[in-house]
Coordinates of C-alpha atoms and ligand atoms in Angstrom, one line a residue:
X277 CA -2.0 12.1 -23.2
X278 CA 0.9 14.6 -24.1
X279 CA 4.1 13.5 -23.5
X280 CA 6.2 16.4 -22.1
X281 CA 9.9 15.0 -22.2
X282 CA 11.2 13.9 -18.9
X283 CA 14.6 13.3 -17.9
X284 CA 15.1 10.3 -15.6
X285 CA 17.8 9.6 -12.8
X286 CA 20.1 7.2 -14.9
X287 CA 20.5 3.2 -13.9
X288 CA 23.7 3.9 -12.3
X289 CA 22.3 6.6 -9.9
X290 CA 20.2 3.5 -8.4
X291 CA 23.7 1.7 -7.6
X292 CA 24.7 2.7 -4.1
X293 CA 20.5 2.4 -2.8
X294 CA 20.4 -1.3 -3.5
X295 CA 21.6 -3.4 -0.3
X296 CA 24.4 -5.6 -0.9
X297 CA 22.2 -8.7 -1.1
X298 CA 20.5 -7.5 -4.0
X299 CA 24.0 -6.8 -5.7
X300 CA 25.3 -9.7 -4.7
X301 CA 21.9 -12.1 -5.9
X302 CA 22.4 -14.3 -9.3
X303 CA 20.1 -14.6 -11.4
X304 CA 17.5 -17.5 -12.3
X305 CA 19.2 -19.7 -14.8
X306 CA 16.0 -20.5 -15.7
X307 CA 13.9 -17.6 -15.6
X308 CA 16.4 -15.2 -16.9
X309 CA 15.6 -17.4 -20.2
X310 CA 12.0 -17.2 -20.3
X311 CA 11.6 -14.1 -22.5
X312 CA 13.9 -16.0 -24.9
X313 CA 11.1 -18.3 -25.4
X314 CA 9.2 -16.6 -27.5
X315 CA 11.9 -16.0 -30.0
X316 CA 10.0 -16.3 -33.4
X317 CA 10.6 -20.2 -34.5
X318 CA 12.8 -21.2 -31.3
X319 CA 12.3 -25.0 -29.9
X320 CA 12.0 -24.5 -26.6
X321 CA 13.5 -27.4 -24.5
X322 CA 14.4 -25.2 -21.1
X323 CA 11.9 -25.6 -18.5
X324 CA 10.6 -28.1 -16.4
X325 CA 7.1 -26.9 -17.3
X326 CA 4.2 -29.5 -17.1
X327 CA 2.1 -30.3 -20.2
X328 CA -1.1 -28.8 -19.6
X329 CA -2.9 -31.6 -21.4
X330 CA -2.6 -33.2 -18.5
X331 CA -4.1 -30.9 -15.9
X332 CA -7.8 -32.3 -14.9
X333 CA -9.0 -28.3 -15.2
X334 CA -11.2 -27.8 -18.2
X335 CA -12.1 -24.2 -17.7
X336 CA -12.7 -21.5 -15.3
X337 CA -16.0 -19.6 -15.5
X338 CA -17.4 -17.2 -13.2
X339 CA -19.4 -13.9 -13.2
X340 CA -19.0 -10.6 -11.9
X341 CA -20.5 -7.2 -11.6
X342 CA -20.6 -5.6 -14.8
X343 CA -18.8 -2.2 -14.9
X344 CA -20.6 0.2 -12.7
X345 CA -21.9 3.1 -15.5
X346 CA -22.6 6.0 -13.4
X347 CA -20.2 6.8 -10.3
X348 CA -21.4 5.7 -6.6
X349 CA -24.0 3.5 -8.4
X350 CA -23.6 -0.5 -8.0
X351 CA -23.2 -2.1 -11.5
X352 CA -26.7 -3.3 -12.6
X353 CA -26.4 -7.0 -13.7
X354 CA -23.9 -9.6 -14.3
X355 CA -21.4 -10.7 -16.9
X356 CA -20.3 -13.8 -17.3
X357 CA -16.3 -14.6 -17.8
X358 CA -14.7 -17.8 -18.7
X359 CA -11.0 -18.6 -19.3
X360 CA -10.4 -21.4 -21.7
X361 CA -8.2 -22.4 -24.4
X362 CA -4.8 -20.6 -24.7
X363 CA -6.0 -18.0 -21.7
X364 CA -6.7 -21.1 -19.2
X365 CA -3.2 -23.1 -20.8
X366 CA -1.4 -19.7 -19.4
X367 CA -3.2 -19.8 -15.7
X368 CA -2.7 -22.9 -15.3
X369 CA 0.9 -22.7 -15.7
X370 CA 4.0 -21.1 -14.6
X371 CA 4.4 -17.7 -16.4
X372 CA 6.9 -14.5 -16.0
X373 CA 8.7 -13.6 -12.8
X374 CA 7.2 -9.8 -12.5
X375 CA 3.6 -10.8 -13.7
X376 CA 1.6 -12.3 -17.0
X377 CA 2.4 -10.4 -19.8
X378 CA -1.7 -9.1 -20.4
X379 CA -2.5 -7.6 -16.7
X380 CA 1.3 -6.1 -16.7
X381 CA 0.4 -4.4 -19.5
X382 CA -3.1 -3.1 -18.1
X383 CA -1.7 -2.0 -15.1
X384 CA 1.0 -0.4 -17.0
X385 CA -2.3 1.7 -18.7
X386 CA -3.8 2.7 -14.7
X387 CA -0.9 3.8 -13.8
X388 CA -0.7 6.1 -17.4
X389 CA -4.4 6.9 -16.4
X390 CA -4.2 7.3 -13.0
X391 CA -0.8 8.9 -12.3
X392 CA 0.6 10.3 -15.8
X393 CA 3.2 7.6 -15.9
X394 CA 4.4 7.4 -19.6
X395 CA 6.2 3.8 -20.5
X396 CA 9.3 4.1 -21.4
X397 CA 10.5 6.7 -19.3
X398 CA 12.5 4.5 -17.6
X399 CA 10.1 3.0 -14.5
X400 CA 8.6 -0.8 -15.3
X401 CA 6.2 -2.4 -13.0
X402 CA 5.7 -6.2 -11.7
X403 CA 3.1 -8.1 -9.9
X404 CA 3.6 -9.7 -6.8
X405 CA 1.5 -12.0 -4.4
X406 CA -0.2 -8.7 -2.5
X407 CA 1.7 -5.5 -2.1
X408 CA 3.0 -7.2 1.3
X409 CA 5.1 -9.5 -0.9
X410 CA 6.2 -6.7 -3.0
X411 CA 7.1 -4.1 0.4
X412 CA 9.2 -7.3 1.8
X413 CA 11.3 -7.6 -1.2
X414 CA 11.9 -3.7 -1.6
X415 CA 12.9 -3.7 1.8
X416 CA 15.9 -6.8 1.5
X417 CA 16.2 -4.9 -2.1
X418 CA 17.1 -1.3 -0.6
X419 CA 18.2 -1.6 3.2
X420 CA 21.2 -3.5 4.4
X421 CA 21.5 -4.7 7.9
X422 CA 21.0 -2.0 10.8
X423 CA 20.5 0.4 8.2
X424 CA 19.1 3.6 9.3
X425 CA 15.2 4.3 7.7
X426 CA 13.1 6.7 7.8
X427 CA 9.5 5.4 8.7
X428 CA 6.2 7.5 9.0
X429 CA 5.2 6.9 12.3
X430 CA 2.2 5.4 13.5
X431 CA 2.9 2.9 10.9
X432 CA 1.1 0.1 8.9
X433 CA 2.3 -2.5 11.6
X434 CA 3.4 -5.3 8.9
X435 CA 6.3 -3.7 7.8
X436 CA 7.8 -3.1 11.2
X437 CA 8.9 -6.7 11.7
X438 CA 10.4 -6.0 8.2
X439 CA 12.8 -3.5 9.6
X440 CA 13.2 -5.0 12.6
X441 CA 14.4 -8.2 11.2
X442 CA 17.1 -6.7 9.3
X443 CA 17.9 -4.8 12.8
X444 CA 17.4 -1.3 11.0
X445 CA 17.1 1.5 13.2
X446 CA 13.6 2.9 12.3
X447 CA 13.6 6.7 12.5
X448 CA 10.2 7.9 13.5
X449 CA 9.2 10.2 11.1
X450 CA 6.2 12.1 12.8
X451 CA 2.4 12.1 11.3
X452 CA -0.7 14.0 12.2
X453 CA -4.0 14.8 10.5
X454 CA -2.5 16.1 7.4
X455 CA -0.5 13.0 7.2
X456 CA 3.4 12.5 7.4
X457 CA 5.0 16.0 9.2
X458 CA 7.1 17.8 6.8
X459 CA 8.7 19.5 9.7
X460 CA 10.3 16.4 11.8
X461 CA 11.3 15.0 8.7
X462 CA 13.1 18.2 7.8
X463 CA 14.5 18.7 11.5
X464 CA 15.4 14.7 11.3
X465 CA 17.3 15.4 8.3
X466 CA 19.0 18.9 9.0
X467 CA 20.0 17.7 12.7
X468 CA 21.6 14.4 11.5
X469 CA 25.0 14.0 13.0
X470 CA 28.1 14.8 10.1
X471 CA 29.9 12.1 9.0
X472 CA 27.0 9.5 9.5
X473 CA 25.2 7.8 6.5
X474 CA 21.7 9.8 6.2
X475 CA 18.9 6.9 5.4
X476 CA 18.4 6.4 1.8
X477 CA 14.6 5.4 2.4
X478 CA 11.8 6.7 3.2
X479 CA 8.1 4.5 4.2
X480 CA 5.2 6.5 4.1
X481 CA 1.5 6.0 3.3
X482 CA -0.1 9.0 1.8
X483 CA -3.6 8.5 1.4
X484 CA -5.4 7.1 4.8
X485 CA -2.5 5.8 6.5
X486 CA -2.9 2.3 7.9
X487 CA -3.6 3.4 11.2
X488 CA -4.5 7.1 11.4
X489 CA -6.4 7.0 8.4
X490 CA -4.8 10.6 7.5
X491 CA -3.9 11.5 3.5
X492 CA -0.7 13.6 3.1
X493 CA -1.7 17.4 1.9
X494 CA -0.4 18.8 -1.1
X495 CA 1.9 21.0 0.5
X496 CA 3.5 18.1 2.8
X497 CA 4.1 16.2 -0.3
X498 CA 5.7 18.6 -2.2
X499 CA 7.8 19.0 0.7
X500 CA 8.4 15.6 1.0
X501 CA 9.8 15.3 -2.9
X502 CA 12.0 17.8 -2.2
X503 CA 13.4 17.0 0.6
X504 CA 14.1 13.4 -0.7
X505 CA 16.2 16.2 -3.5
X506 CA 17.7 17.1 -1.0
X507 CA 18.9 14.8 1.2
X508 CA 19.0 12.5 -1.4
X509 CA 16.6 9.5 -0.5
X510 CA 14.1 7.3 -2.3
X511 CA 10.3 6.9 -1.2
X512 CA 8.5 4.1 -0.8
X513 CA 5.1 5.6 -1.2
X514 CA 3.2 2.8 0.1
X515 CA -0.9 3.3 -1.3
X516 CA -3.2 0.3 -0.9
X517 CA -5.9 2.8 0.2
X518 CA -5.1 5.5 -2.5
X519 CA -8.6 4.6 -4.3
X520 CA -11.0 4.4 -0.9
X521 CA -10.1 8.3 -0.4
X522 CA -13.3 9.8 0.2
X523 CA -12.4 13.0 1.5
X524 CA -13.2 15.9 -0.2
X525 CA -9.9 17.3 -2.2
X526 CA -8.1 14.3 -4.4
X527 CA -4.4 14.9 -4.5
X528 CA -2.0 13.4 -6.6
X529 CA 0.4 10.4 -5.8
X530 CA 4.5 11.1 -5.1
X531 CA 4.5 8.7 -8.3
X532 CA 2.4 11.5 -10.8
X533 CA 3.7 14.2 -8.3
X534 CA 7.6 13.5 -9.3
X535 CA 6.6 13.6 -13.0
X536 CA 4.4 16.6 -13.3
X537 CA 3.5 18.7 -10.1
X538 CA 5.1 22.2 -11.1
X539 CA 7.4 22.2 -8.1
X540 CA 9.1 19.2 -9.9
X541 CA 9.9 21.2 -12.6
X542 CA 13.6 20.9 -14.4
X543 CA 14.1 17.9 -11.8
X544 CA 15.2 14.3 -12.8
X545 CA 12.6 11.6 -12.1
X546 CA 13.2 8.4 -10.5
X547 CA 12.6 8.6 -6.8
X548 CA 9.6 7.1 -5.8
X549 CA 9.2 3.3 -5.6
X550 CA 5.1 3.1 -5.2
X551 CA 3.2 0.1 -4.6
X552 CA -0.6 -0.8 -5.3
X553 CA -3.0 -3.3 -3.9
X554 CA -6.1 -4.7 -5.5
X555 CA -6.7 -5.8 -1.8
X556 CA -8.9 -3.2 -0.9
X557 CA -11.2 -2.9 -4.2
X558 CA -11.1 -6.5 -5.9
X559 CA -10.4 -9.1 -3.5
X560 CA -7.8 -9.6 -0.7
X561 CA -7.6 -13.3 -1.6
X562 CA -6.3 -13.0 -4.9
X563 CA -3.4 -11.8 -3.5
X564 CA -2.0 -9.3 -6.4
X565 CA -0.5 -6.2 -5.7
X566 CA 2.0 -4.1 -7.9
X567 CA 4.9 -2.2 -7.8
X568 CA 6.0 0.4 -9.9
X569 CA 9.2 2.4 -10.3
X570 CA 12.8 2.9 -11.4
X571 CA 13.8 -0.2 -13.4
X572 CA 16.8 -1.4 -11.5
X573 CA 14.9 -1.3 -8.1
X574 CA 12.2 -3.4 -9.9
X575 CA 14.8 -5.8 -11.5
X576 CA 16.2 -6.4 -7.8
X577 CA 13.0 -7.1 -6.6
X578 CA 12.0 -9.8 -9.5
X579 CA 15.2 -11.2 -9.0
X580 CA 14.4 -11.9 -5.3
X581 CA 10.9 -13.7 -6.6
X582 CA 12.6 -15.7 -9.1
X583 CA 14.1 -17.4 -5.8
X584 CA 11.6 -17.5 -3.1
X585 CA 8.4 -18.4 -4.8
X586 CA 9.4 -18.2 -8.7
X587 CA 6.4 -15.6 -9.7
X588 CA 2.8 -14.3 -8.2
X589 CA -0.2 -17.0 -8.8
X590 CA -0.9 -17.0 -12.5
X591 CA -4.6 -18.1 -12.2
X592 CA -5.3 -15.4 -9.8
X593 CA -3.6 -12.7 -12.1
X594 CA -5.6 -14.2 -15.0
X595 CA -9.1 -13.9 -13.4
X596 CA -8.2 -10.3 -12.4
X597 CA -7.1 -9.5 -16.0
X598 CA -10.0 -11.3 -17.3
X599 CA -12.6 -8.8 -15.0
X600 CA -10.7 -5.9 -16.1
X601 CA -10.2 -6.5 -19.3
X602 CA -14.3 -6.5 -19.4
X603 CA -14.4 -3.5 -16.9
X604 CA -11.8 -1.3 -19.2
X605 CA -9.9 1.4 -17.1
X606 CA -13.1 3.5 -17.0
X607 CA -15.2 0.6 -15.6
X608 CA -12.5 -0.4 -12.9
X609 CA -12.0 3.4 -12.0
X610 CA -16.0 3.8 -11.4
X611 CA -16.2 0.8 -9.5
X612 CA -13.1 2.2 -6.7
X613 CA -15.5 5.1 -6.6
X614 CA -18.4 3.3 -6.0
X615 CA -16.3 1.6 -2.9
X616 CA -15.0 5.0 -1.8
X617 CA -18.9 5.9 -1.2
X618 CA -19.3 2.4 0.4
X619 CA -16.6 3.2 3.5
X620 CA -17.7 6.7 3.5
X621 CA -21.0 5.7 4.3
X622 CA -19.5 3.6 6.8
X623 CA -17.2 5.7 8.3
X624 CA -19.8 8.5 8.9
X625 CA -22.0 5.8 10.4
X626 CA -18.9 4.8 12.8
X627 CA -18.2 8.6 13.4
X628 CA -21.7 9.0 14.3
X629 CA -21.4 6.3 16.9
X630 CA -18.0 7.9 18.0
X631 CA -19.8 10.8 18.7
X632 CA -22.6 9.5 20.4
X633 CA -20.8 7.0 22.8
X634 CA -17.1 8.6 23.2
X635 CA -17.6 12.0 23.0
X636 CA -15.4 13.5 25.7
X637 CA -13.9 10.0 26.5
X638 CA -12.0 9.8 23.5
X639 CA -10.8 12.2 20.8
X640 CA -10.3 11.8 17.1
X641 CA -9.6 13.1 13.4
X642 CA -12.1 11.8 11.0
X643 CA -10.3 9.8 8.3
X644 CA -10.2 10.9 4.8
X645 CA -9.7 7.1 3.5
X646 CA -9.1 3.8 4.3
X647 CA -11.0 1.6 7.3
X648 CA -9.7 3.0 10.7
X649 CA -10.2 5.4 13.1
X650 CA -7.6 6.1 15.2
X651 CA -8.7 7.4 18.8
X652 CA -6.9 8.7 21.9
X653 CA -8.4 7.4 25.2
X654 CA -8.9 9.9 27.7
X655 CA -8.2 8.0 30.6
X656 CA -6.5 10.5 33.4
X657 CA -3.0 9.0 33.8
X658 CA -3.4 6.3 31.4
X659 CA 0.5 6.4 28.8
X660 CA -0.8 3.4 27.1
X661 CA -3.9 1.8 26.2
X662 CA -2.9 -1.6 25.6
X663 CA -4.2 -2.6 28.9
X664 CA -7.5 -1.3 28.4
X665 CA -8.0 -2.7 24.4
X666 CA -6.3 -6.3 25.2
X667 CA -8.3 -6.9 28.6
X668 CA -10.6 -4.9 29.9
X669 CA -12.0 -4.4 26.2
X670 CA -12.2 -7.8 25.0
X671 CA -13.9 -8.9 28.3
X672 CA -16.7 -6.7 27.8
X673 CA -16.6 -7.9 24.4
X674 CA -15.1 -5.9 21.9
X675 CA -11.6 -6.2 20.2
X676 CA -9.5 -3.6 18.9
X677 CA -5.8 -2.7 18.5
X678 CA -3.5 -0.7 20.5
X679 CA -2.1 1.9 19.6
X680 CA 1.3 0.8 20.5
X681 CA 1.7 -2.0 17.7
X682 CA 1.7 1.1 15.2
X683 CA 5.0 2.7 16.5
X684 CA 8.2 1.6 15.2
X685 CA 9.9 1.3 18.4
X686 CA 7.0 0.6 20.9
X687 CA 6.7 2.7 22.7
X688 CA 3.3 3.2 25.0
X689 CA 0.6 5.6 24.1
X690 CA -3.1 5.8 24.4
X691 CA -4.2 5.3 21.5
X692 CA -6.1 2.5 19.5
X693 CA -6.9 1.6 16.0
X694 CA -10.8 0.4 15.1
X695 CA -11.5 -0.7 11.6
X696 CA -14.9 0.0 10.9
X697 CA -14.9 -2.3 7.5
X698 CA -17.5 -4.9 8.6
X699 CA -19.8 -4.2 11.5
X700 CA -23.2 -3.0 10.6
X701 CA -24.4 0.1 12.1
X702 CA -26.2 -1.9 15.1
X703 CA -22.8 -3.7 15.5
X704 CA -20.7 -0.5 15.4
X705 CA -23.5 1.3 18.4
X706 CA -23.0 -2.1 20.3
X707 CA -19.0 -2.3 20.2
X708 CA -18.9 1.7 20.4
X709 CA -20.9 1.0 24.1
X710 CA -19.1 -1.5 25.2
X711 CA -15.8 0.6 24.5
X712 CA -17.4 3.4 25.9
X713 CA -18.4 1.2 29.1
X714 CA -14.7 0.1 29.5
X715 CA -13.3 3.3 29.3
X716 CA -15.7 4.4 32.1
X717 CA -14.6 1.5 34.3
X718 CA -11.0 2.4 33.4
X719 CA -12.0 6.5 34.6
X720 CA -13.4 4.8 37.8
X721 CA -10.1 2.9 38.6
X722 CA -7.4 5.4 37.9
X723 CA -9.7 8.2 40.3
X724 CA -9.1 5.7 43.0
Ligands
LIG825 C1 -0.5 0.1 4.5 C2 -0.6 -1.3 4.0 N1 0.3 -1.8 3.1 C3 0.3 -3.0 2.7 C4 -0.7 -3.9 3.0 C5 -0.7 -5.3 2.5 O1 -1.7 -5.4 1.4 P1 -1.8 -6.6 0.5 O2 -3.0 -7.3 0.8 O3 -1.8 -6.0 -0.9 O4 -0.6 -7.5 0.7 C6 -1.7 -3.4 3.9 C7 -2.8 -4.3 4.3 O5 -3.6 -4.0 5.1 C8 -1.6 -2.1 4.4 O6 -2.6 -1.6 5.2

């Protein structure tokens, strides 16, 4: 790829965004060592680490798909993967804070691939156990106590206890179809009172927001990024559905956006702290995620791990590597495309459902990506649905979420979330009738 040169924001811009707790941490004793170890000819005597020799595990083989070759099309046949020797000495034992050295480095690769992101211009990345992990440790990284942040509201509804348990004041930041709403964060920003601290943070999720399943236009993001100019903020362009997107026009990620998109043009880079799952498209049990942006944000956040659990799972991180490794970056990428068609398929199925059993009763904007579908009851005088989904719902047997656990601050409103991941179609026409059922029932009532 062509490098074109890029100037980045320098290390001491990053200064007053990190909360005092992340200034204020020391580092590992230990693990602030462990690069010295490999040192050509050093004798290491400085960690407690346990002689493999004496661990009972042999090796680790498995088998996996072997890399889809055309797109949409399941792999045909297996290959078998095995880590032994020096590969199974590393899973077995403790390794680097930020991720093993090998699937750092072929992440480092996606995100050149995927995003544009040259190494070296002055973003790093590190592992953590699921981008949950990662999110929790930006957030005790970048937002002190009762902080004011700016939040993309509905929301993914793990990281409000986040905020709330550093009692920041979440600013709702509106969304609709088109994803977050460039013109309540401008009108946020433009009407904040003088002489108060404007929110150095920004959460959004731009491709099928966890719960409206909306992607963020061009336009809006472009907005976005400059706004953050601005008003001078960082994002935290959260994307663990960025590869389901099965809409119909890709667009890129804040992260390749803030490098290359011509309406970045002549501006530093540096602003977007984005985060990756393998959740979605590998496994959810591994538990690996990534993080990837401005070195002293990362650094913070590796700090934090070298405390609370020392590093992410090395045997999980080598299995992944080991897979992709064998997949290769074109293998992987075919194979998210592959489960893009899967939840398209799916969610057309659901949609279909929707249409037949809700039509008039509810309303909706297909989603672009991800696995919900977010829905407005139409239930005459009805704020909030939370009634309906957590009662009168499950009774006739069919959970969903409401709506409400997706706002920042609570508040009631009538609509619900519905993944539509798992059910088969027969499932999805059964739990569509039985919502459609309550909501009847619910009509019936509030005429009374
Ligand atoms: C928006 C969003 N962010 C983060 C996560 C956490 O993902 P992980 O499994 O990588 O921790 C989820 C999980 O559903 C999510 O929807």
């Amino acid at each position: 790829m062509a490098s074109i040169p890029v100037e980045c924001l320098p290390e001491s811009f990053y200064l007053p965004f990190l909360s005092d707790l992340a200034r204020a941490r020391q580092p590992s004793p230990i693990r602030s060592l462990f690069p010295l170890e490999a040192t050509p000819g050093l004798l290491s005597l400085l960690a407690g680490k346990p002689n493999p020799t004496t661990f009972p595990f042999t090796s680790f083989s498995f088998s996996a798909q072997a890399p889809p070759v055309e797109d949409g099309q399941k792999a045909a046949g297996e290959i078998a993967l095995t880590l032994s020797g020096a590969e199974l000495a590393d899973a077995l034992q403790y390794g680097p804070t930020g991720g093993m050295a090998p699937l750092v480095d072929w992440l480092h690769g996606l995100q050149e691939t995927v995003h544009g992101r040259l190494r070296g211009e002055g973003w790093t990345l590190s592992v953590g156990s699921g981008s949950q992990d990662l999110l929790s440790k930006a957030i005790t990284a970048l937002l002190n106590p009762g902080d004011n942040v700016l939040v993309q509201s509905p929301v993914y509804a793990g990281v409000i206890p986040l905020f709330h348990s550093l009692n920041c004041t979440q600013i709702e930041v509106e969304a609709d179809a088109d994803g977050i709403s460039t013109e309540s964060l401008r009108a946020i920003l433009e009407g904040w009172p003088v002489g108060k601290p404007k929110p150095r943070v920004l959460y959004t999720i731009p491709y099928g927001g966890n719960p409206t399943g909306a992607t963020a236009t061009l336009s809006r993001r472009r907005e976005v990024l400059q706004l953050a100019r601005e008003h001078n903020f960082l994002i935290m362009e959260d994307d663990p559905y960025f590869y389901l997107f099965y809409g119909s026009e890709r667009t890129p990620s804040y992260f390749a956006m803030e490098r290359a998109d011509p309406s970045s043009a002549g501006q530093p880079v540096g602003r977007v702290l984005r985060f990756d799952s393998i959740s979605k498209i590998l496994s959810a049990g591994m538990r690996i995620g990534f993080a990837s942006g401005p070195a002293p944000i990362l650094r913070a956040i590796d700090g934090h791990t070298a405390t609370a659990n020392l590093q992410p799972a090395s045997l999980t991180q080598a299995i992944t590597h080991k897979l992709l490794d064998a997949w290769g970056h074109d293998g992987f990428l075919a194979h998210t495309r592959g489960v893009s068609n899967f939840y398209r398929v799916k969610r057309d199925v659901f949609e279909a459902a929707m249409q037949r059993h809700l039509a008039g009763l509810a309303e909706w904007s297909a989603p672009q990506s991800g696995l919900f579908f977010w829905f407005k009851l139409l239930i005459p005088g009805a704020e909030d649905s939370a009634q309906v989904v957590r009662t009168q719902a499950f009774e006739r047997g069919v959970l969903a979420l409401p709506g409400t656990v997706f706002l920042p601050n609570g508040r009631a409103t009538p609509y619900v979330r519905a993944a539509f991941s798992l059910l088969t179609p027969e499932e999805v026409d059964e739990a569509l009738k039985r919502l459609r059922d309550t909501i009847l029932d619910a009509r019936a009532a509030s005429a009374q």
